[in-house]
Structure formats: structure tokens, C-alpha cells
CSV table of C-alpha atoms in Angstrom, one decimal:
chain,number,residue,atom,x,y,z
X,1,MET,CA,74.2,147.6,83.2
X,2,ASP,CA,73.0,145.4,80.4
X,3,ASP,CA,73.5,141.7,80.4
X,4,SER,CA,76.6,141.5,78.0
X,5,ILE,CA,78.8,141.0,81.1
X,6,THR,CA,77.7,138.9,84.0
X,7,LEU,CA,79.6,138.1,87.3
X,8,LYS,CA,79.3,135.0,89.4
X,9,GLY,CA,81.2,133.8,92.5
X,10,ILE,CA,82.8,130.4,92.1
X,11,LYS,CA,85.2,128.4,94.1
X,12,GLN,CA,88.1,129.6,92.1
X,13,GLY,CA,87.1,133.3,92.6
X,14,LEU,CA,85.0,135.2,90.1
X,15,LEU,CA,83.6,134.0,86.9
X,16,VAL,CA,83.1,136.7,84.4
X,17,THR,CA,81.0,135.8,81.4
X,18,VAL,CA,81.2,138.1,78.4
X,19,LYS,CA,78.6,137.4,75.7
X,20,PRO,CA,80.1,136.2,72.5
X,21,ASP,CA,78.5,138.8,70.3
X,22,GLY,CA,79.4,142.5,70.2
X,23,ARG,CA,82.8,144.2,69.6
X,24,TRP,CA,85.5,143.0,71.8
X,25,THR,CA,87.2,146.4,72.3
X,26,GLU,CA,83.9,147.9,73.4
X,27,LEU,CA,83.1,145.0,75.7
X,28,SER,CA,86.6,144.9,77.3
X,29,SER,CA,86.5,148.6,78.0
X,30,ARG,CA,83.0,148.2,79.5
X,31,LEU,CA,84.5,145.5,81.8
X,32,MET,CA,87.2,147.8,82.9
X,33,THR,CA,84.7,150.5,83.6
X,34,LEU,CA,82.8,148.0,85.7
X,35,ILE,CA,85.8,147.0,87.6
X,36,ASP,CA,86.9,150.7,88.2
X,37,SER,CA,83.4,151.6,89.4
X,38,GLN,CA,83.7,148.9,92.2
X,39,SER,CA,87.5,148.7,92.6
X,40,SER,CA,87.4,147.8,96.3
X,41,PHE,CA,85.3,144.7,95.4
X,42,PHE,CA,87.6,143.7,92.6
X,43,ARG,CA,90.9,144.4,94.2
X,44,GLY,CA,92.9,141.1,94.5
X,45,ALA,CA,90.3,139.1,92.8
X,46,GLN,CA,91.0,136.1,90.8
X,47,VAL,CA,89.1,136.0,87.6
X,48,THR,CA,88.0,133.3,85.3
X,49,LEU,CA,86.7,134.6,81.9
X,50,SER,CA,84.1,132.8,80.0
X,51,LEU,CA,83.9,133.8,76.4
X,52,GLY,CA,81.8,131.2,74.6
X,53,GLU,CA,82.4,131.2,70.9
X,54,ARG,CA,84.3,134.4,70.7
X,55,GLU,CA,87.5,134.3,68.9
X,56,LEU,CA,90.4,136.2,70.5
X,57,ARG,CA,93.9,136.6,69.4
X,58,ARG,CA,96.8,136.3,71.7
X,59,HIS,CA,97.5,140.1,71.8
X,60,GLU,CA,93.9,140.8,72.6
X,61,LEU,CA,94.0,138.5,75.6
X,62,ALA,CA,97.4,139.8,76.6
X,63,ASN,CA,96.1,143.3,76.6
X,64,LEU,CA,93.1,142.4,78.7
X,65,GLN,CA,95.4,140.5,81.2
X,66,THR,CA,97.6,143.7,81.5
X,67,ALA,CA,94.6,145.9,81.9
X,68,LEU,CA,93.3,143.6,84.6
X,69,ALA,CA,96.7,143.4,86.3
X,70,LYS,CA,96.8,147.2,86.5
X,71,ARG,CA,93.6,147.0,88.6
X,72,ASP,CA,95.2,144.3,90.8
X,73,VAL,CA,93.0,141.6,89.2
X,74,THR,CA,94.5,138.3,88.4
X,75,LEU,CA,93.3,136.4,85.3
X,76,LEU,CA,93.3,132.7,86.1
X,77,ALA,CA,91.7,130.9,83.3
X,78,VAL,CA,89.8,131.7,80.0
X,79,LEU,CA,87.0,129.3,79.1
X,80,SER,CA,86.0,129.2,75.5
X,81,ASN,CA,84.6,126.9,72.8
X,82,SER,CA,86.8,128.5,70.2
X,83,ALA,CA,90.0,126.8,69.3
X,84,MET,CA,91.7,130.0,68.5
X,85,THR,CA,90.9,131.6,71.9
X,86,GLN,CA,91.9,128.3,73.6
X,87,ALA,CA,95.2,128.5,71.7
X,88,SER,CA,95.7,132.1,72.7
X,89,THR,CA,95.0,131.3,76.3
X,90,ARG,CA,97.5,128.5,76.3
X,91,LYS,CA,100.1,130.7,74.8
X,92,LEU,CA,99.8,133.1,77.6
X,93,GLY,CA,100.2,130.2,80.1
X,94,LEU,CA,96.6,130.4,81.4
X,95,GLU,CA,94.3,127.6,82.2
X,96,THR,CA,91.6,126.8,79.5
X,97,GLN,CA,89.4,124.9,82.0
X,98,LEU,CA,88.4,125.3,85.6
X,99,GLU,CA,91.3,123.6,87.3
X,100,ALA,CA,89.4,121.3,89.6
X,101,LEU,CA,87.6,119.9,86.6
X,102,ALA,CA,90.3,119.9,84.0
X,103,HIS,CA,92.7,117.5,85.7
X,104,LEU,CA,90.1,114.9,86.4
X,105,GLU,CA,88.6,114.4,83.0
X,106,GLY,CA,88.8,111.2,81.1
X,107,LYS,CA,90.1,109.1,83.9
X,108,GLY,CA,87.1,106.9,84.1
X,109,LEU,CA,86.2,108.2,87.4
X,110,GLU,CA,82.5,109.0,87.2
X,111,PRO,CA,82.2,110.3,90.6
X,112,VAL,CA,84.9,112.8,90.0
X,113,GLN,CA,83.5,114.1,86.8
X,114,SER,CA,80.2,114.9,88.3
X,115,LEU,CA,82.0,116.9,91.0
X,116,ARG,CA,80.6,120.5,90.6
X,117,PRO,CA,80.7,123.4,93.1
X,118,PRO,CA,79.1,121.6,95.9
X,119,PRO,CA,75.9,123.2,97.3
X,120,ILE,CA,76.8,122.4,100.9
X,121,ASP,CA,75.6,124.1,103.9
X,122,PRO,CA,75.9,127.8,102.9
X,123,GLU,CA,77.3,128.5,106.5
X,124,GLU,CA,80.2,126.2,105.6
X,125,HIS,CA,82.9,127.5,103.4
X,126,GLY,CA,83.6,124.2,101.8
X,127,THR,CA,86.8,123.0,100.1
X,128,THR,CA,87.4,121.4,96.8
X,129,GLY,CA,87.9,117.6,97.0
X,130,VAL,CA,87.5,114.3,95.2
X,131,LEU,CA,85.7,111.3,96.7
X,132,VAL,CA,86.6,108.0,95.1
X,133,LYS,CA,84.3,105.3,96.2
X,134,ARG,CA,86.1,102.2,94.9
X,135,THR,CA,89.5,100.5,95.1
X,136,LEU,CA,92.2,102.3,93.2
X,137,ARG,CA,94.0,99.4,91.5
X,138,ASN,CA,97.5,99.2,90.0
X,139,GLY,CA,98.0,101.7,87.2
X,140,ARG,CA,95.2,104.1,88.3
X,141,THR,CA,96.1,107.8,89.1
X,142,VAL,CA,94.1,110.5,90.8
X,143,HIS,CA,95.1,114.1,90.7
X,144,SER,CA,93.3,116.8,92.6
X,145,HIS,CA,93.9,120.5,93.5
X,146,GLY,CA,92.0,119.8,96.6
X,147,HIS,CA,91.7,116.9,99.0
X,148,VAL,CA,91.3,113.2,98.0
X,149,VAL,CA,89.2,110.8,99.9
X,150,VAL,CA,89.1,107.2,98.9
X,151,VAL,CA,86.6,104.8,100.3
X,152,GLY,CA,88.3,101.6,99.3
X,153,ASP,CA,91.9,100.4,99.0
X,154,VAL,CA,94.8,102.1,97.2
X,155,ASN,CA,96.8,99.3,95.8
X,156,ALA,CA,100.5,99.2,95.0
X,157,GLY,CA,101.0,100.8,91.6
X,158,ALA,CA,98.2,103.3,92.1
X,159,MET,CA,98.9,107.0,92.7
X,160,ILE,CA,97.3,109.9,94.3
X,161,VAL,CA,98.5,113.5,94.0
X,162,ALA,CA,96.7,116.1,95.9
X,163,ASP,CA,97.3,119.7,96.8
X,164,GLY,CA,95.4,119.1,100.0
X,165,ASP,CA,95.0,116.1,102.3
X,166,ILE,CA,94.6,112.4,101.3
X,167,ILE,CA,92.4,110.2,103.3
X,168,VAL,CA,92.0,106.5,102.6
X,169,TRP,CA,89.2,104.4,104.2
X,170,GLY,CA,91.0,101.2,103.5
X,171,HIS,CA,94.5,99.8,102.9
X,172,LEU,CA,96.9,102.3,101.5
X,173,ARG,CA,99.6,100.5,99.6
X,174,GLY,CA,100.2,102.8,96.6
X,175,THR,CA,102.1,106.0,96.2
X,176,VAL,CA,100.6,109.2,97.5
X,177,HIS,CA,101.6,112.9,97.4
X,178,ALA,CA,99.8,115.2,99.7
X,179,GLY,CA,100.4,119.0,99.7
X,180,ALA,CA,101.8,118.5,96.2
X,181,ASN,CA,101.9,122.3,95.7
X,182,GLY,CA,104.2,122.7,98.7
X,183,ASP,CA,101.7,122.8,101.6
X,184,GLU,CA,103.7,121.1,104.5
X,185,GLY,CA,100.5,121.1,106.6
X,186,ALA,CA,98.9,118.5,104.5
X,187,VAL,CA,98.3,115.1,106.0
X,188,VAL,CA,97.9,111.5,104.8
X,189,CYS,CA,95.5,109.3,106.8
X,190,ALA,CA,94.5,105.6,106.2
X,191,LEU,CA,93.1,102.7,108.1
X,192,HIS,CA,96.2,100.8,107.2
X,193,LEU,CA,99.1,103.0,106.3
X,194,ALA,CA,101.5,101.0,104.3
X,195,PRO,CA,102.4,103.1,101.2
X,196,THR,CA,105.0,102.2,98.7
X,197,GLN,CA,106.1,105.8,99.0
X,198,LEU,CA,104.6,108.7,100.9
X,199,ARG,CA,105.3,112.3,100.0
X,200,ILE,CA,104.1,115.5,101.7
X,201,ALA,CA,105.1,118.8,100.0
X,202,GLY,CA,108.8,118.3,99.4
X,203,TYR,CA,109.4,115.4,101.9
X,204,ILE,CA,109.6,111.8,100.9
X,205,THR,CA,109.4,108.6,103.0
X,206,ILE,CA,108.8,104.9,102.6
X,207,SER,CA,107.0,102.6,104.9
X,208,PRO,CA,109.1,101.0,107.6
X,209,ASP,CA,109.4,97.2,107.4
X,210,GLU,CA,106.6,96.1,109.6
X,211,ARG,CA,105.8,92.6,108.7
X,212,ARG,CA,102.5,91.4,110.0
X,213,ARG,CA,101.8,94.2,112.6
X,214,LYS,CA,98.1,94.5,113.1
X,215,PRO,CA,97.0,97.3,110.9
X,216,ARG,CA,95.8,100.4,112.7
X,217,PRO,CA,94.6,103.8,111.5
X,218,GLU,CA,97.5,106.1,111.1
X,219,MET,CA,98.1,109.7,110.1
X,220,ALA,CA,101.3,110.9,108.4
X,221,LEU,CA,102.3,114.5,108.8
X,222,VAL,CA,105.4,116.7,108.6
X,223,ARG,CA,107.0,117.3,111.9
X,224,ASN,CA,110.5,118.5,112.8
X,225,GLY,CA,111.5,118.5,109.2
X,226,ARG,CA,110.5,114.9,108.5
X,227,ILE,CA,107.5,112.8,107.8
X,228,GLU,CA,106.1,111.0,110.9
X,229,ALA,CA,103.3,108.7,111.4
X,230,GLU,CA,101.1,108.7,114.4
X,231,SER,CA,98.1,106.8,115.5
X,232,TRP,CA,94.9,108.4,113.9
X,233,GLU,CA,92.2,108.6,116.5
X,234,LEU,CA,89.8,111.0,118.0
T,1,MET,CA,72.3,84.2,73.2
T,2,GLY,CA,73.6,80.7,73.5
T,3,ALA,CA,77.1,80.1,74.7
T,4,ARG,CA,78.8,82.0,77.5
T,5,VAL,CA,82.1,83.5,76.4
T,6,ILE,CA,84.7,83.4,79.1
T,7,THR,CA,88.1,85.0,78.6
T,8,ILE,CA,91.1,83.8,80.5
T,9,THR,CA,93.7,86.5,81.1
T,10,SER,CA,96.4,87.4,83.6
T,11,GLY,CA,98.5,90.5,82.6
T,12,LYS,CA,101.7,88.8,83.4
T,13,GLY,CA,103.0,86.1,81.2
T,14,GLY,CA,104.0,82.6,82.4
T,15,VAL,CA,101.3,82.3,85.2
T,16,GLY,CA,99.6,79.5,83.4
T,17,LYS,CA,96.9,81.0,81.3
T,18,THR,CA,97.2,78.5,78.4
T,19,THR,CA,97.5,75.4,80.6
T,20,ALA,CA,94.5,76.5,82.7
T,21,THR,CA,92.5,77.2,79.5
T,22,ALA,CA,93.3,73.7,78.2
T,23,ASN,CA,92.6,71.9,81.3
T,24,LEU,CA,89.4,73.9,82.1
T,25,ALA,CA,88.2,73.2,78.5
T,26,VAL,CA,88.8,69.5,78.8
T,27,SER,CA,87.3,69.4,82.2
T,28,LEU,CA,84.2,71.2,81.0
T,29,ALA,CA,84.0,68.8,78.0
T,30,THR,CA,84.1,65.8,80.2
T,31,LEU,CA,81.1,67.4,82.1
T,32,ASN,CA,79.3,67.1,78.8
T,33,LYS,CA,79.4,70.7,77.8
T,34,LYS,CA,80.0,71.7,74.2
T,35,VAL,CA,83.1,73.7,74.4
T,36,VAL,CA,85.3,75.6,72.0
T,37,CYS,CA,88.6,77.2,72.9
T,38,VAL,CA,89.8,80.2,71.0
T,39,ASP,CA,93.5,81.0,71.0
T,40,ALA,CA,93.6,84.8,70.8
T,41,ASP,CA,97.5,84.9,71.2
T,42,ILE,CA,98.1,85.6,67.5
T,43,GLY,CA,101.7,85.3,66.6
T,44,LEU,CA,102.6,83.2,69.7
T,45,ARG,CA,100.2,80.5,69.6
T,46,ASN,CA,100.5,77.7,72.2
T,47,LEU,CA,97.1,76.4,73.1
T,48,ASP,CA,97.2,73.9,70.2
T,49,VAL,CA,100.5,72.5,71.5
T,50,VAL,CA,99.3,72.2,75.1
T,51,MET,CA,96.2,70.5,73.9
T,52,GLY,CA,98.2,68.3,71.5
T,53,LEU,CA,96.3,69.4,68.5
T,54,GLU,CA,99.1,71.2,66.7
T,55,ASN,CA,99.5,68.8,63.8
T,56,ARG,CA,95.8,69.0,62.9
T,57,ILE,CA,95.7,72.7,62.1
T,58,VAL,CA,94.7,73.6,58.6
T,59,TYR,CA,93.2,77.0,58.9
T,60,ASP,CA,93.4,79.5,61.7
T,61,LEU,CA,91.5,82.4,63.3
T,62,VAL,CA,93.0,85.0,61.0
T,63,ASP,CA,92.0,82.9,57.9
T,64,VAL,CA,88.5,83.0,59.2
T,65,VAL,CA,88.5,86.8,59.9
T,66,GLU,CA,90.0,87.5,56.4
T,67,GLY,CA,87.5,85.2,54.7
T,68,ARG,CA,89.9,82.5,53.4
T,69,CYS,CA,87.8,79.8,55.0
T,70,LYS,CA,84.6,79.1,56.8
T,71,LEU,CA,84.6,79.2,60.5
T,72,ARG,CA,83.7,75.5,60.7
T,73,GLN,CA,86.7,74.6,58.5
T,74,ALA,CA,89.2,76.2,61.0
T,75,MET,CA,87.8,74.3,64.0
T,76,VAL,CA,90.0,71.5,65.2
T,77,LYS,CA,88.1,68.8,67.0
T,78,ASP,CA,89.6,67.1,70.0
T,79,LYS,CA,88.7,63.4,69.5
T,80,ARG,CA,89.5,62.4,73.1
T,81,VAL,CA,86.5,64.1,74.6
T,82,PRO,CA,82.9,64.3,73.2
T,83,ASP,CA,82.5,67.9,72.3
T,84,LEU,CA,85.7,70.0,72.4
T,85,TYR,CA,87.0,72.1,69.6
T,86,LEU,CA,89.9,74.5,69.2
T,87,LEU,CA,90.0,77.6,67.0
T,88,PRO,CA,93.8,78.1,66.7
T,89,ALA,CA,95.6,81.4,66.4
T,90,ALA,CA,97.7,82.3,63.4
T,91,GLN,CA,101.4,81.8,63.9
T,92,THR,CA,102.6,84.0,61.1
T,93,ARG,CA,100.8,87.3,61.7
T,94,ASP,CA,100.6,89.5,64.8
T,95,LYS,CA,97.8,90.7,67.1
T,96,THR,CA,96.8,93.7,64.8
T,97,ALA,CA,95.6,91.2,62.1
T,98,VAL,CA,92.4,90.9,64.2
T,99,SER,CA,90.3,93.7,65.6
T,100,PRO,CA,88.0,93.6,68.8
T,101,GLN,CA,85.0,93.8,66.5
T,102,ASP,CA,86.2,90.7,64.6
T,103,MET,CA,86.4,88.8,67.8
T,104,VAL,CA,82.9,89.9,68.7
T,105,ALA,CA,81.5,88.9,65.3
T,106,LEU,CA,83.4,85.5,65.4
T,107,THR,CA,82.1,84.5,68.9
T,108,ASP,CA,78.6,85.6,68.0
T,109,GLN,CA,78.8,83.0,65.2
T,110,LEU,CA,80.0,80.4,67.6
T,111,ARG,CA,77.5,81.1,70.3
T,112,GLU,CA,74.6,79.3,68.6
T,113,ASP,CA,76.3,75.9,68.6
T,114,TYR,CA,78.2,75.7,71.9
T,115,ASP,CA,77.7,76.0,75.6
T,116,LEU,CA,81.0,77.7,76.4
T,117,ILE,CA,83.6,79.5,74.5
T,118,LEU,CA,86.9,79.9,76.3
T,119,ILE,CA,89.3,82.6,75.0
T,120,ASP,CA,92.9,82.3,75.9
T,121,SER,CA,94.2,85.8,76.1
T,122,PRO,CA,97.8,86.8,75.3
T,123,ALA,CA,99.9,88.4,78.2
T,124,GLY,CA,99.9,92.2,78.4
T,125,ILE,CA,97.4,94.9,78.4
T,126,GLU,CA,97.6,96.0,74.8
T,127,TRP,CA,95.9,95.0,71.6
T,128,GLY,CA,95.8,91.3,72.1
T,129,PHE,CA,94.2,91.7,75.5
T,130,ARG,CA,91.6,94.1,74.0
T,131,ASN,CA,90.8,91.5,71.4
T,132,ALA,CA,90.3,88.8,74.0
T,133,LEU,CA,88.3,91.0,76.3
T,134,ALA,CA,85.9,92.5,73.6
T,135,PRO,CA,83.6,89.5,73.3
T,136,ALA,CA,83.8,88.4,77.0
T,137,ASP,CA,80.7,87.7,79.1
T,138,GLU,CA,82.9,86.8,82.0
T,139,VAL,CA,86.6,87.0,82.8
T,140,ILE,CA,88.8,84.6,84.8
T,141,VAL,CA,92.0,86.3,85.9
T,142,ILE,CA,94.8,83.9,86.7
T,143,THR,CA,97.5,84.8,89.1
T,144,ASN,CA,100.3,83.1,91.0
T,145,PRO,CA,101.1,83.7,94.7
T,146,GLU,CA,103.9,86.0,93.9
T,147,VAL,CA,104.0,89.8,94.2
T,148,SER,CA,104.7,90.7,90.5
T,149,ALA,CA,101.9,88.4,89.3
T,150,VAL,CA,99.4,89.8,91.8
T,151,ARG,CA,100.4,93.4,90.8
T,152,ASP,CA,99.7,92.6,87.2
T,153,ALA,CA,96.4,90.9,88.0
T,154,ASP,CA,95.4,93.9,90.0
T,155,ARG,CA,96.2,96.1,86.8
T,156,ILE,CA,94.1,93.8,84.6
T,157,ILE,CA,91.2,93.8,87.1
T,158,GLY,CA,91.4,97.6,87.1
T,159,LEU,CA,91.2,97.7,83.3
T,160,ILE,CA,88.3,95.3,83.2
T,161,GLU,CA,86.4,97.2,85.9
T,162,ALA,CA,86.9,100.4,83.9
T,163,GLU,CA,85.1,99.0,80.9
T,164,GLU,CA,81.7,100.6,80.3
T,165,ARG,CA,79.9,97.3,80.4
T,166,ARG,CA,80.1,95.5,83.6
T,167,ILE,CA,82.0,92.2,83.1
T,168,PRO,CA,82.0,89.7,86.1
T,169,VAL,CA,85.6,88.9,87.1
T,170,SER,CA,86.7,86.0,89.1
T,171,LEU,CA,90.2,84.9,90.2
T,172,MET,CA,92.1,81.6,89.9
T,173,ILE,CA,95.2,81.3,91.9
T,174,ASN,CA,97.6,79.0,90.2
T,175,ARG,CA,100.8,77.2,91.3
T,176,VAL,CA,100.2,77.5,95.1
T,177,LYS,CA,102.8,75.5,97.1
T,178,PRO,CA,101.2,75.0,100.5
T,179,GLU,CA,104.5,73.9,101.9
T,180,MET,CA,106.1,77.3,101.1
T,181,VAL,CA,103.1,79.2,102.3
T,182,ARG,CA,103.2,77.4,105.6
T,183,ARG,CA,106.8,78.4,106.1
T,184,GLY,CA,105.8,82.0,105.3
T,185,ASP,CA,107.8,82.1,102.1
T,186,MET,CA,104.9,82.4,99.7
T,187,LEU,CA,101.9,84.6,99.7
T,188,SER,CA,98.9,82.8,101.0
T,189,VAL,CA,95.5,82.7,99.3
T,190,ASN,CA,94.4,85.1,102.0
T,191,ASP,CA,97.2,87.4,101.2
T,192,VAL,CA,96.3,87.5,97.5
T,193,MET,CA,92.6,87.9,98.2
T,194,GLU,CA,93.2,90.8,100.6
T,195,ILE,CA,94.8,92.7,97.7
T,196,LEU,CA,92.6,91.7,94.8
T,197,SER,CA,89.3,91.3,96.7
T,198,ILE,CA,87.2,89.7,93.9
T,199,ARG,CA,85.4,86.4,93.7
T,200,LEU,CA,87.7,83.5,94.1
T,201,LEU,CA,87.0,80.7,91.6
T,202,GLY,CA,89.5,78.2,92.7
T,203,VAL,CA,93.1,77.6,93.8
T,204,VAL,CA,95.4,75.1,91.9
T,205,PRO,CA,98.4,73.7,93.6
T,206,GLU,CA,101.8,73.5,92.0
T,207,ASP,CA,102.1,70.2,90.3
T,208,GLN,CA,105.0,68.8,88.3
T,209,GLU,CA,102.5,66.6,86.3
T,210,ILE,CA,101.3,69.9,84.7
T,211,LEU,CA,104.6,70.4,83.0
T,212,ILE,CA,104.8,66.8,81.8
T,213,SER,CA,101.4,66.8,80.5
T,214,SER,CA,101.8,70.2,78.7
T,215,ASN,CA,104.9,68.8,76.9
T,216,LYS,CA,103.0,65.7,76.0
T,217,GLY,CA,100.0,67.6,74.8
T,218,THR,CA,97.7,65.7,77.0
T,219,PRO,CA,95.9,68.0,79.4
T,220,LEU,CA,96.1,66.7,82.9
T,221,THR,CA,92.4,66.2,83.2
T,222,LEU,CA,92.6,63.6,80.4
T,223,GLU,CA,95.2,61.5,82.2
T,224,ASP,CA,94.0,58.2,83.7
T,225,HIS,CA,95.5,58.8,87.1
T,226,LYS,CA,94.2,61.5,89.4
T,227,THR,CA,96.5,64.4,90.1
T,228,PRO,CA,96.1,67.3,92.6
T,229,ALA,CA,96.1,70.0,89.9
T,230,GLY,CA,93.8,68.0,87.6
T,231,GLU,CA,91.3,67.6,90.5
T,232,ALA,CA,91.5,71.3,91.1
T,233,PHE,CA,90.8,72.1,87.5
T,234,LEU,CA,87.9,69.8,87.5
T,235,ASN,CA,86.4,71.5,90.5
T,236,ILE,CA,86.9,74.9,89.0
T,237,ALA,CA,85.1,73.6,85.8
T,238,ARG,CA,82.2,72.4,88.0
T,239,ARG,CA,82.0,75.9,89.6
T,240,VAL,CA,82.0,77.5,86.1
T,241,THR,CA,79.0,75.3,85.2
T,242,GLY,CA,77.2,76.7,88.3
T,243,GLU,CA,77.7,73.6,90.5
T,244,ASN,CA,78.2,74.5,94.1
T,245,VAL,CA,81.6,72.9,94.9
T,246,PRO,CA,82.6,74.5,98.2
T,247,LEU,CA,85.8,76.4,98.4
T,248,ILE,CA,88.1,75.9,101.3
T,249,SER,CA,87.1,78.6,103.9
T,250,LEU,CA,89.4,81.6,103.9
T,251,ASP,CA,88.3,83.3,106.9
T,252,GLN,CA,90.4,81.3,109.3
T,253,LYS,CA,94.1,81.8,109.5
T,254,GLY,CA,96.9,79.3,110.0
T,255,GLY,CA,94.8,76.1,109.9
T,256,VAL,CA,93.5,76.8,106.5
T,257,LEU,CA,96.8,76.2,104.7
T,258,ARG,CA,97.3,73.0,106.6
T,259,ARG,CA,93.9,71.9,105.5
T,260,LEU,CA,94.5,73.1,102.0
T,261,ALA,CA,97.7,71.0,101.9
T,262,ARG,CA,95.9,68.0,103.3
T,263,MET,CA,93.1,68.3,100.8
T,264,PHE,CA,95.4,68.7,97.8
T,265,GLY,CA,97.4,65.7,99.1
T,266,SER,CA,94.4,63.4,99.3
T,267,SER,CA,92.7,62.5,96.1
T,268,ASP,CA,89.0,62.4,97.0
T,269,SER,CA,87.8,66.0,96.9
T,270,THR,CA,89.7,69.2,96.6
């Protein structure tokens, strides 16, 4: 195989890079041949396509998507520097950037932006997440498709939305939504759990009126069809 | 570099920015600093009124920016103290008449000749706040011990912290009523600090004299008699100049407020 098509495993599945030069019809059929030759490997795969400068029209992308779907391969996102390709991608309702990065850009959260696929212990599977090492003040919002860990306070007026868990090493006074994509198993933990509003998946609750109780670490989770808080300890 | 530029801001309106700016400026001038106050609240100027200099304004900040006069011509000298000047805001225009770059250029011109430049920021987080923040070397955020004011202070601090250049921020808690705090009806200094967690520059007690002096156009610190709030402003001014005026300890509960009350009540040192 030549190097016009390369494969790489990423957190979101497979990253398929197709060189920006050469005829698209030829390259796309070469990609299909490649998939067919290793169909068991590709079956059920989630693919992100990286196209560089290549300009693709909507129907070209749609054809590719159909061809991939026939092979039980899902097209997740198309990364491209070309405005036309990006527009085509959006018209098909696909992501134009890798999710975990796209939603966190331009929020002034430096630690977040430098979040790349973490080269942790290769034995460890690893999950996506965001570490915020400062207090989230009023008006600040953090979105993540993974977990969110805050080392600092989350003040009233700040908001965290995560598909995974939310852990706050400090006072949690703002609004948080864990398991935002519907995961009822998500939890919210804080050294002092006093959120304005706490949501897990489709459940919503507010903090009970507890004036001046000594703060203690708590974990909120969904149990018996409602959100409950329990002491968070070993 | 010359003068330090200190912007006084709050997010929420009505917490006492302008009064604090005026009193701080006068206090600093009585400490023999060369001070200039810049009113950045274009369209809703007030600082001149509180300082009692309204009737002496000829040109204003927008005139300077648009080249209708020299900077020196727009400066109003306060004759009651050695070296205090006011650069008034325009009343007839709005905030967009001045850009953040204009403010930087303007303060750079002033830096040579003064020790301190105080900028009175308008309320809000939009254009006017951006103008006031742009030239700041330091920021003093003012809040009141009430939930909505603390919220807005938190927002403002967040915005300042998000700036690329690191700007030191400190907090002034204004209009504290020790009596109410003691009864548990008002947020305590501790409560506010727990949420905002930045350097505390000083606490100013609620004082009826403030309103009287603002209406008269005589900043409290210029009055002959000593007042609790006036003393507090003077202490804050001392801290601004780098003098080590101890704050009342905040690490103890209960007793602190009582002591606070006692200290505000007595006139020797707050």
C-alpha cells in the first residue's frame, strides 16, 4: 500500500488520513478496497477523516458516508482546512473537529486546550477529561464530552456540563450537569457540595437548605429514580 | 514608567465605586502623593460631583482624545489638597467615544508627572469596563456584603483573571454593617472572602456621613472631624502606598466582628 491513505488509532476511534493530492474518486475507491480487505477489523469502527486542503462537495462526502455505512463503518467527523469541505461536512451534520477539542476552544482555559490524547500508562485504557486547575468564577462555563475535574472552587454563576463525571476539589456552588448525554451512572463529587442546581442525565435537584452545616465531601448520584447525596469517602 | 494606574471597578452599580475613588484619591493626596483621578464613566459622569469640582470643568476626556484640547487643559485641580487632579468624563457622549487604546495612550501621557492614576470604572462588563481596564497596572474591586454584589464582583474578577497580562486584583468591601453581621443578617467579611478569595485591601463600614459628604461634594477624608468610613479610606490609601497597616485578622470567627465593630466605633485606628 502506498502512503496516500494512512490509519491511526485515536480516542474517538480511527483516524483516516487521505493525502490532499490525487483524484478523489480513485482514492475513495482505494479506501473502500482497503476496508474490504480487512473487513473484520473495520466492522463497527468509528472513523474520523482527515483531508487537509482537499475540497469536497457535499454529494462526494455523502457518497463516501453511504459507502462506509454499507461496510458498517460510521463516519464521525471530517477534519479539513478547506472551507468548502467544512461546509459540506456541516451540511451532512458531521463534526468538523475532534469533539473533545472542538468544544473547549476559545474559552480561555489554557490547560484544556493543551489536552491531547494523553500518553498515560499504555496498560490503562484512559478516558477523556478536562482538568481545570483554578476557581471557576461567575460566568465561566466548561463543557466536556468526558469527565471534568476542578481543582479549585466552582462559584455560583459558573456552569459545568460533562458527559461523564464532575469532581470538584473545593466548594461547588455553581450549576453542574453530569452525564449530560443521558448517562445516569454519572456522579458529582465535591469537598463541599452546595450547587445552585445539580443535574445528572435527566434528573434535576437543588441543594437542601443547610445553613452553616460543616462542609464535608459528598457525592451525588442517581438512585431509586432521584438524585441523592452521600458522604464521599474511601 | 512613573505612575501606577489603579482601576476601581465593581461590576454591579451602586456599591460605591465613585465615592471610594474620590475618598481614596483625597486620602492619597493628603499622604503627599501626586494623584490624578480619571472618570471613565463617559455619559454618566459623577466623580466631579462627588469631588465637588463639577463647576470647574471646561474640557473633558473625550475632548482630549479627539484632540480639541491639550491634556493639561482638561485637568481640574482640587485646591483643597496639594496635588490632586481630576480628568472628567464627557457627559454628552457615550462610552464608545473612547477606545481602550485611547485610554492607554492617555494614561501613558500622565504617568510621567504623577505618582498614582485612579480610574473610576463604569458599572457593567462592556465597553466602558474594557476602557477602564486597558491601562490598569492594578485593579481594586469593590463589593458590598450582599449576595448580588459579590456575584458581580466574582464575575469581574474572573474577567480580569482571564486577561492575557496578569493584573493584580485586590478587594475592598464597602458598606459593612457590623451590627447586622453580628445578628447574622448580613454576609460577613469572612463569607465574602471565602467566595472571592483574593487579597483583601480593606473594609469600609456603612457610614451616613458618606452620603452627606457626597452630596456636599466634600470627600469624607477632607472633613475636619474623623469618621469611621473616612478613617477606613485613609487606611486603605496607606496600604495602597505600600505602608503596612494591619488588617483585622480574619482567621477567627465570632469575635472578629465584635472587634471590627469596636474598632470602627473608636476613632484611633481602624
